[in-house]
mmCIF file of C-alpha atoms and ligand atoms in Angstrom:
data_model
loop_
_atom_site.group_PDB
_atom_site.id
_atom_site.type_symbol
_atom_site.label_atom_id
_atom_site.label_comp_id
_atom_site.label_asym_id
_atom_site.label_seq_id
_atom_site.Cartn_x
_atom_site.Cartn_y
_atom_site.Cartn_z
ATOM 1 C CA MET A 256 44.156 -160.167 120.721
ATOM 2 C CA GLU A 257 42.175 -157.062 120.625
ATOM 3 C CA GLN A 258 43.347 -153.595 121.147
ATOM 4 C CA ALA A 259 40.799 -151.120 121.696
ATOM 5 C CA THR A 260 41.497 -147.594 120.627
ATOM 6 C CA ALA A 261 42.995 -144.956 123.219
ATOM 7 C CA THR A 262 46.721 -145.326 123.911
ATOM 8 C CA VAL A 263 48.167 -145.714 127.152
ATOM 9 C CA THR A 264 51.966 -145.721 126.938
ATOM 10 C CA ARG A 265 52.577 -145.233 131.044
ATOM 11 C CA PRO A 266 50.134 -147.927 132.895
ATOM 12 C CA ARG A 267 49.755 -148.140 136.228
ATOM 13 C CA THR A 268 50.997 -150.945 138.406
ATOM 14 C CA VAL A 269 49.275 -152.483 141.185
ATOM 15 C CA GLU A 270 50.113 -151.019 144.438
ATOM 16 C CA ARG A 271 48.019 -153.360 146.574
ATOM 17 C CA LEU A 272 45.260 -156.260 146.247
ATOM 18 C CA VAL A 273 42.599 -156.365 149.106
ATOM 19 C CA GLN A 274 40.220 -158.969 149.824
ATOM 20 C CA GLY A 275 36.832 -157.840 150.861
ATOM 21 C CA ARG A 276 35.544 -158.712 154.591
ATOM 22 C CA ALA A 277 31.947 -160.757 154.627
ATOM 23 C CA THR A 278 29.816 -158.813 156.758
ATOM 24 C CA SER A 279 25.854 -157.683 156.828
ATOM 25 C CA ASP A 280 23.824 -154.264 156.741
ATOM 26 C CA GLY A 281 20.606 -153.487 156.762
ATOM 27 C CA ALA A 282 18.286 -155.995 157.988
ATOM 28 C CA GLY A 283 20.423 -159.084 157.744
ATOM 29 C CA VAL A 284 21.649 -158.342 153.823
ATOM 30 C CA LYS A 285 25.120 -160.194 153.434
ATOM 31 C CA LEU A 286 27.699 -158.324 151.619
ATOM 32 C CA THR A 287 31.244 -157.915 151.142
ATOM 33 C CA ARG A 288 32.635 -154.790 152.045
ATOM 34 C CA VAL A 289 35.415 -154.293 149.394
ATOM 35 C CA LEU A 290 36.681 -150.524 150.377
ATOM 36 C CA THR A 291 36.403 -150.480 153.991
ATOM 37 C CA GLN A 292 36.874 -147.115 156.408
ATOM 38 C CA ASP A 293 40.498 -147.857 156.356
ATOM 39 C CA LEU A 294 40.826 -146.998 152.886
ATOM 40 C CA GLN A 295 38.591 -143.869 152.820
ATOM 41 C CA ARG A 296 42.126 -141.450 152.507
ATOM 42 C CA ARG A 297 43.951 -143.433 149.842
ATOM 43 C CA LEU A 298 40.853 -143.956 147.721
ATOM 44 C CA ASP A 299 39.266 -140.583 148.099
ATOM 45 C CA PRO A 300 36.489 -139.602 147.264
ATOM 46 C CA PHE A 301 35.219 -143.227 147.295
ATOM 47 C CA LEU A 302 34.213 -144.064 150.869
ATOM 48 C CA MET A 303 32.803 -147.369 150.524
ATOM 49 C CA LEU A 304 31.995 -150.223 148.152
ATOM 50 C CA ASP A 305 29.870 -153.306 148.701
ATOM 51 C CA ALA A 306 29.431 -155.953 146.733
ATOM 52 C CA PHE A 307 26.708 -157.974 147.100
ATOM 53 C CA GLY A 308 25.455 -161.447 145.440
ATOM 54 C CA SER A 309 23.303 -164.255 146.285
ATOM 55 C CA ASP A 310 20.976 -166.845 144.975
ATOM 56 C CA SER A 311 19.581 -167.526 148.493
ATOM 57 C CA ARG A 312 16.649 -165.350 149.463
ATOM 58 C CA ASP A 313 17.480 -165.298 153.029
ATOM 59 C CA ASP A 314 21.030 -163.349 152.329
ATOM 60 C CA TYR A 315 19.000 -160.750 151.149
ATOM 61 C CA ILE A 316 15.031 -160.655 151.532
ATOM 62 C CA GLY A 317 15.470 -158.089 154.583
ATOM 63 C CA GLY A 318 16.601 -155.382 152.440
ATOM 64 C CA PHE A 319 17.396 -151.904 153.837
ATOM 65 C CA PRO A 320 14.229 -150.626 155.453
ATOM 66 C CA ASP A 321 13.895 -146.564 156.369
ATOM 67 C CA HIS A 322 17.497 -145.325 157.150
ATOM 68 C CA PRO A 323 19.251 -141.937 157.022
ATOM 69 C CA HIS A 324 22.229 -140.577 154.657
ATOM 70 C CA ARG A 325 23.815 -137.279 154.715
ATOM 71 C CA GLY A 326 26.793 -135.484 153.053
ATOM 72 C CA PHE A 327 27.897 -137.733 150.319
ATOM 73 C CA GLU A 328 26.160 -139.736 147.386
ATOM 74 C CA THR A 329 25.378 -143.221 146.752
ATOM 75 C CA ILE A 330 25.606 -145.149 143.437
ATOM 76 C CA THR A 331 23.496 -148.581 143.339
ATOM 77 C CA TYR A 332 24.293 -150.879 140.268
ATOM 78 C CA MET A 333 22.425 -153.655 139.933
ATOM 79 C CA LEU A 334 23.613 -156.633 137.857
ATOM 80 C CA GLU A 335 20.968 -159.058 138.335
ATOM 81 C CA GLY A 336 17.632 -158.466 140.302
ATOM 82 C CA ARG A 337 15.080 -155.980 141.609
ATOM 83 C CA MET A 338 14.907 -153.199 144.017
ATOM 84 C CA ARG A 339 12.490 -150.849 145.027
ATOM 85 C CA HIS A 340 13.870 -147.322 146.540
ATOM 86 C CA ARG A 341 11.462 -144.792 148.374
ATOM 87 C CA ASP A 342 12.990 -141.759 150.136
ATOM 88 C CA SER A 343 11.775 -139.018 152.256
ATOM 89 C CA ALA A 344 12.112 -136.455 149.412
ATOM 90 C CA GLY A 345 9.500 -138.376 147.808
ATOM 91 C CA ASN A 346 10.917 -140.162 145.294
ATOM 92 C CA GLU A 347 10.275 -143.917 144.377
ATOM 93 C CA GLY A 348 12.181 -146.139 141.586
ATOM 94 C CA LEU A 349 12.406 -150.108 140.810
ATOM 95 C CA LEU A 350 16.016 -150.418 140.273
ATOM 96 C CA SER A 351 16.285 -153.462 137.975
ATOM 97 C CA SER A 352 19.104 -155.943 136.009
ATOM 98 C CA GLY A 353 21.864 -153.587 134.469
ATOM 99 C CA GLY A 354 20.312 -150.534 135.751
ATOM 100 C CA VAL A 355 21.961 -147.693 137.953
ATOM 101 C CA GLN A 356 20.560 -145.438 140.681
ATOM 102 C CA TRP A 357 22.417 -142.323 141.620
ATOM 103 C CA MET A 358 21.264 -140.807 144.724
ATOM 104 C CA THR A 359 22.932 -137.441 146.253
ATOM 105 C CA ALA A 360 22.007 -137.250 149.971
ATOM 106 C CA GLY A 361 23.284 -133.928 150.344
ATOM 107 C CA ARG A 362 21.712 -132.108 153.321
ATOM 108 C CA GLY A 363 19.599 -135.470 154.132
ATOM 109 C CA VAL A 364 17.147 -137.849 153.370
ATOM 110 C CA ILE A 365 15.738 -140.996 154.707
ATOM 111 C CA HIS A 366 15.110 -143.826 152.354
ATOM 112 C CA SER A 367 14.504 -147.579 152.167
ATOM 113 C CA GLU A 368 16.030 -149.976 149.559
ATOM 114 C CA MET A 369 14.182 -153.387 149.538
ATOM 115 C CA PRO A 370 14.321 -156.677 147.460
ATOM 116 C CA GLU A 371 11.064 -156.654 145.179
ATOM 117 C CA GLN A 372 11.623 -160.650 144.387
ATOM 118 C CA GLU A 373 11.110 -163.520 146.554
ATOM 119 C CA ASP A 374 13.632 -165.366 145.129
ATOM 120 C CA GLY A 375 16.594 -165.752 142.513
ATOM 121 C CA ARG A 376 19.779 -164.141 142.163
ATOM 122 C CA MET A 377 20.341 -160.724 143.543
ATOM 123 C CA GLU A 378 23.594 -159.355 142.682
ATOM 124 C CA GLY A 379 25.148 -155.852 142.803
ATOM 125 C CA PHE A 380 27.256 -152.934 144.054
ATOM 126 C CA GLN A 381 27.225 -149.946 146.134
ATOM 127 C CA LEU A 382 29.474 -147.422 146.027
ATOM 128 C CA TRP A 383 29.483 -144.371 147.963
ATOM 129 C CA LEU A 384 30.993 -141.347 146.308
ATOM 130 C CA ASN A 385 32.067 -138.243 148.621
ATOM 131 C CA LEU A 386 30.768 -134.607 148.101
ATOM 132 C CA PRO A 387 32.730 -131.511 148.629
ATOM 133 C CA ALA A 388 32.594 -129.825 151.684
ATOM 134 C CA SER A 389 30.701 -126.944 149.652
ATOM 135 C CA ASP A 390 27.922 -129.273 148.709
ATOM 136 C CA LYS A 391 27.367 -131.616 151.487
ATOM 137 C CA LEU A 392 24.301 -129.619 152.559
ATOM 138 C CA CYS A 393 23.094 -129.560 149.150
ATOM 139 C CA PRO A 394 19.464 -130.480 148.402
ATOM 140 C CA PRO A 395 19.180 -134.441 147.821
ATOM 141 C CA TRP A 396 19.009 -135.297 143.989
ATOM 142 C CA TYR A 397 18.066 -138.483 142.367
ATOM 143 C CA ARG A 398 18.044 -140.598 139.256
ATOM 144 C CA ASP A 399 17.053 -143.985 138.072
ATOM 145 C CA ILE A 400 19.235 -144.991 134.792
ATOM 146 C CA PRO A 401 17.186 -148.338 133.385
ATOM 147 C CA GLY A 402 20.283 -150.917 132.271
ATOM 148 C CA THR A 403 19.291 -149.875 128.280
ATOM 149 C CA GLU A 404 19.847 -146.630 128.842
ATOM 150 C CA ILE A 405 23.714 -147.054 130.283
ATOM 151 C CA PRO A 406 26.084 -145.781 127.616
ATOM 152 C CA GLU A 407 28.753 -148.612 126.268
ATOM 153 C CA TRP A 408 31.195 -149.132 124.072
ATOM 154 C CA ARG A 409 32.417 -152.414 122.271
ATOM 155 C CA SER A 410 35.323 -153.948 120.396
ATOM 156 C CA ASP A 411 36.053 -157.289 119.563
ATOM 157 C CA GLY A 412 35.811 -159.079 122.963
ATOM 158 C CA ALA A 413 35.051 -156.124 125.142
ATOM 159 C CA THR A 414 31.969 -154.413 125.957
ATOM 160 C CA VAL A 415 32.222 -151.587 128.240
ATOM 161 C CA ARG A 416 29.333 -149.863 130.419
ATOM 162 C CA VAL A 417 30.178 -146.676 131.224
ATOM 163 C CA ILE A 418 28.084 -145.818 134.227
ATOM 164 C CA ALA A 419 30.117 -142.724 134.862
ATOM 165 C CA GLY A 420 32.921 -140.320 133.236
ATOM 166 C CA HIS A 421 34.258 -140.480 129.602
ATOM 167 C CA SER A 422 35.609 -143.628 127.958
ATOM 168 C CA HIS A 423 36.878 -144.612 124.217
ATOM 169 C CA GLY A 424 34.264 -141.391 122.775
ATOM 170 C CA VAL A 425 31.591 -142.535 125.194
ATOM 171 C CA ASP A 426 30.070 -140.071 127.965
ATOM 172 C CA GLY A 427 28.473 -141.463 130.714
ATOM 173 C CA LEU A 428 24.890 -139.647 132.058
ATOM 174 C CA VAL A 429 25.969 -138.118 135.321
ATOM 175 C CA GLU A 430 28.799 -135.849 135.669
ATOM 176 C CA ARG A 431 30.195 -134.485 138.989
ATOM 177 C CA PRO A 432 33.076 -131.412 138.224
ATOM 178 C CA ALA A 433 34.323 -131.678 141.518
ATOM 179 C CA THR A 434 35.219 -135.650 141.649
ATOM 180 C CA GLN A 435 35.358 -136.399 138.087
ATOM 181 C CA PRO A 436 34.119 -140.158 138.645
ATOM 182 C CA LEU A 437 34.741 -142.518 136.137
ATOM 183 C CA TYR A 438 32.897 -145.995 136.638
ATOM 184 C CA LEU A 439 33.117 -149.012 133.954
ATOM 185 C CA ASP A 440 31.827 -152.156 133.937
ATOM 186 C CA LEU A 441 34.242 -154.459 131.973
ATOM 187 C CA HIS A 442 33.066 -157.600 130.183
ATOM 188 C CA LEU A 443 36.155 -158.780 128.513
ATOM 189 C CA ALA A 444 36.327 -162.371 126.205
ATOM 190 C CA ALA A 445 39.561 -164.436 127.026
ATOM 191 C CA GLY A 446 42.797 -162.902 126.178
ATOM 192 C CA THR A 447 41.107 -159.248 125.707
ATOM 193 C CA ARG A 448 43.044 -156.204 126.505
ATOM 194 C CA VAL A 449 41.348 -152.451 127.192
ATOM 195 C CA GLU A 450 43.326 -149.502 128.051
ATOM 196 C CA GLN A 451 41.622 -146.564 129.707
ATOM 197 C CA PRO A 452 43.386 -143.053 130.180
ATOM 198 C CA LEU A 453 43.433 -141.976 133.969
ATOM 199 C CA PRO A 454 44.952 -138.994 135.321
ATOM 200 C CA ASP A 455 48.076 -139.762 137.639
ATOM 201 C CA ALA A 456 46.528 -137.993 140.562
ATOM 202 C CA HIS A 457 43.277 -139.502 140.715
ATOM 203 C CA ASN A 458 42.760 -142.811 142.966
ATOM 204 C CA ALA A 459 41.718 -145.643 141.125
ATOM 205 C CA PHE A 460 40.976 -149.483 141.602
ATOM 206 C CA VAL A 461 39.292 -152.187 139.858
ATOM 207 C CA TYR A 462 37.810 -154.837 141.340
ATOM 208 C CA VAL A 463 37.139 -158.018 139.869
ATOM 209 C CA TYR A 464 33.531 -160.250 140.302
ATOM 210 C CA ARG A 465 34.153 -163.174 137.858
ATOM 211 C CA GLY A 466 37.176 -164.966 136.225
ATOM 212 C CA GLN A 467 40.641 -163.244 136.309
ATOM 213 C CA LEU A 468 42.551 -160.364 135.070
ATOM 214 C CA ARG A 469 46.006 -159.306 134.625
ATOM 215 C CA ILE A 470 47.536 -155.676 135.182
ATOM 216 C CA GLY A 471 50.821 -155.317 134.683
ATOM 217 C CA ASP A 472 52.803 -158.172 136.384
ATOM 218 C CA GLU A 473 49.911 -158.692 138.734
ATOM 219 C CA GLU A 474 47.169 -161.549 138.355
ATOM 220 C CA VAL A 475 43.976 -160.170 140.059
ATOM 221 C CA ARG A 476 41.568 -163.228 140.885
ATOM 222 C CA PRO A 477 37.825 -162.804 141.658
ATOM 223 C CA GLN A 478 36.708 -161.118 144.435
ATOM 224 C CA ARG A 479 39.942 -158.708 144.873
ATOM 225 C CA MET A 480 40.140 -155.208 144.666
ATOM 226 C CA ALA A 481 43.523 -153.875 143.034
ATOM 227 C CA ILE A 482 44.581 -150.359 144.131
ATOM 228 C CA LEU A 483 46.282 -148.733 141.148
ATOM 229 C CA ALA A 484 49.391 -146.683 141.872
ATOM 230 C CA ASN A 485 49.198 -142.914 141.571
ATOM 231 C CA THR A 486 52.851 -142.941 139.679
ATOM 232 C CA PRO A 487 53.492 -139.633 138.297
ATOM 233 C CA GLY A 488 53.452 -139.972 134.908
ATOM 234 C CA SER A 489 51.157 -142.575 134.425
ATOM 235 C CA ASP A 490 49.043 -142.100 131.867
ATOM 236 C CA GLY A 491 46.184 -144.932 132.603
ATOM 237 C CA VAL A 492 45.833 -148.641 132.886
ATOM 238 C CA ALA A 493 46.173 -151.386 130.443
ATOM 239 C CA ILE A 494 44.051 -154.732 131.877
ATOM 240 C CA GLU A 495 44.378 -157.970 130.247
ATOM 241 C CA ALA A 496 41.408 -160.919 130.714
ATOM 242 C CA GLY A 497 42.708 -164.070 131.611
ATOM 243 C CA PRO A 498 42.042 -167.341 129.719
ATOM 244 C CA GLU A 499 38.635 -167.636 131.285
ATOM 245 C CA GLY A 500 37.726 -164.104 130.314
ATOM 246 C CA ALA A 501 36.907 -161.159 133.199
ATOM 247 C CA ARG A 502 34.129 -159.100 134.388
ATOM 248 C CA ALA A 503 35.175 -156.398 136.617
ATOM 249 C CA ILE A 504 34.284 -152.633 137.361
ATOM 250 C CA LEU A 505 36.937 -149.876 137.039
ATOM 251 C CA VAL A 506 36.113 -146.964 139.507
ATOM 252 C CA ALA A 507 38.508 -143.768 139.372
ATOM 253 C CA GLY A 508 38.015 -139.825 140.790
ATOM 254 C CA ARG A 509 39.658 -136.842 141.547
ATOM 255 C CA PRO A 510 40.339 -136.635 145.491
ATOM 256 C CA LEU A 511 38.843 -134.025 147.503
ATOM 257 C CA ARG A 512 41.252 -133.768 150.053
ATOM 258 C CA GLU A 513 39.169 -132.595 152.522
ATOM 259 C CA PRO A 514 38.921 -134.101 156.341
ATOM 260 C CA ILE A 515 36.525 -137.294 156.718
ATOM 261 C CA ALA A 516 34.376 -137.486 159.737
ATOM 262 C CA GLN A 517 32.025 -140.409 159.503
ATOM 263 C CA TYR A 518 29.275 -141.837 161.988
ATOM 264 C CA GLY A 519 27.489 -144.724 159.845
ATOM 265 C CA PRO A 520 25.530 -143.347 157.530
ATOM 266 C CA PHE A 521 26.344 -139.406 157.771
ATOM 267 C CA VAL A 522 29.611 -138.378 155.934
ATOM 268 C CA MET A 523 30.929 -134.849 157.335
ATOM 269 C CA ASN A 524 34.081 -133.264 157.494
ATOM 270 C CA THR A 525 33.816 -132.230 161.218
ATOM 271 C CA ASN A 526 32.826 -134.264 164.157
ATOM 272 C CA ALA A 527 30.346 -130.873 165.351
ATOM 273 C CA GLU A 528 29.059 -131.536 161.908
ATOM 274 C CA ILE A 529 28.550 -135.209 162.434
ATOM 275 C CA PHE A 530 26.785 -134.043 165.911
ATOM 276 C CA GLN A 531 24.576 -131.712 164.099
ATOM 277 C CA ALA A 532 23.426 -134.679 161.623
ATOM 278 C CA VAL A 533 22.583 -137.049 164.514
ATOM 279 C CA GLU A 534 20.373 -134.450 166.330
ATOM 280 C CA ASP A 535 18.727 -133.168 163.008
ATOM 281 C CA PHE A 536 17.690 -137.082 162.254
ATOM 282 C CA ARG A 537 16.768 -137.320 165.899
ATOM 283 C CA ALA A 538 14.744 -134.034 165.620
ATOM 284 C CA GLY A 539 12.959 -135.449 162.547
ATOM 285 C CA ARG A 540 14.853 -132.152 160.479
ATOM 286 C CA LEU A 541 16.158 -135.331 157.832
ATOM 287 C CA ALA A 542 12.844 -136.197 156.255
HETATM 288 MN MN1 LIG X 178 20.728 -146.556 152.080
#
């Protein structure tokens, strides 16, 4: 068994296991909604996690034609496939295997996210990260990070890609002081154990997308999200891959503890701000 550096002596336990719900969004794209609206308070500052993965073109080919967002950030991580992004701020990019697109909607964008492939596998995640009230109307921002530029660390049996935050001396490319997001993609060989320090007040979860792993006494099977307990005095999480190895994402962040008002693609603090977002969208003020 391999032990990578980083020492966690009081690891968190699993508070709850959640199975995602099959749904569809955009123009009929099939996906699994893992972090649903009822978990937004518990997993503050994260608002949503969708997992998509299919070999069948019919499940994804419709893509996500023009739609608006306001008040938060979307982080799309493509494991396999190609997706073209265009937005009303004039940004355009091709998100391809292993790459990340980080988009800050801020005061508003209208964008499309369309598959740029006719067949083959499309697999990945979209995570929604909230903005603090003071930043919800900030100018939109956008960055494409090709797969080859995502920092990672390796030890015997583990490859850990650091999409955001800090892990084992490696820094992710995007920093957010208000929410301090950590986003790791863990590729673990059979029996490999990794540790990740986490402040006890930060909300955190692990989503397994291949194989199986163990956190404390809890076995976490594929397509399950393990919500980690915020045990006071805990200093991180220890994860051990099962006999077939595992692939999983570990996501954590500092909660904002502000009111959350969501209406579809708009996430603000109050209903009045939601009405304003809808009105601005209808009046063409988000473009
Ligand atoms: Mn979108």
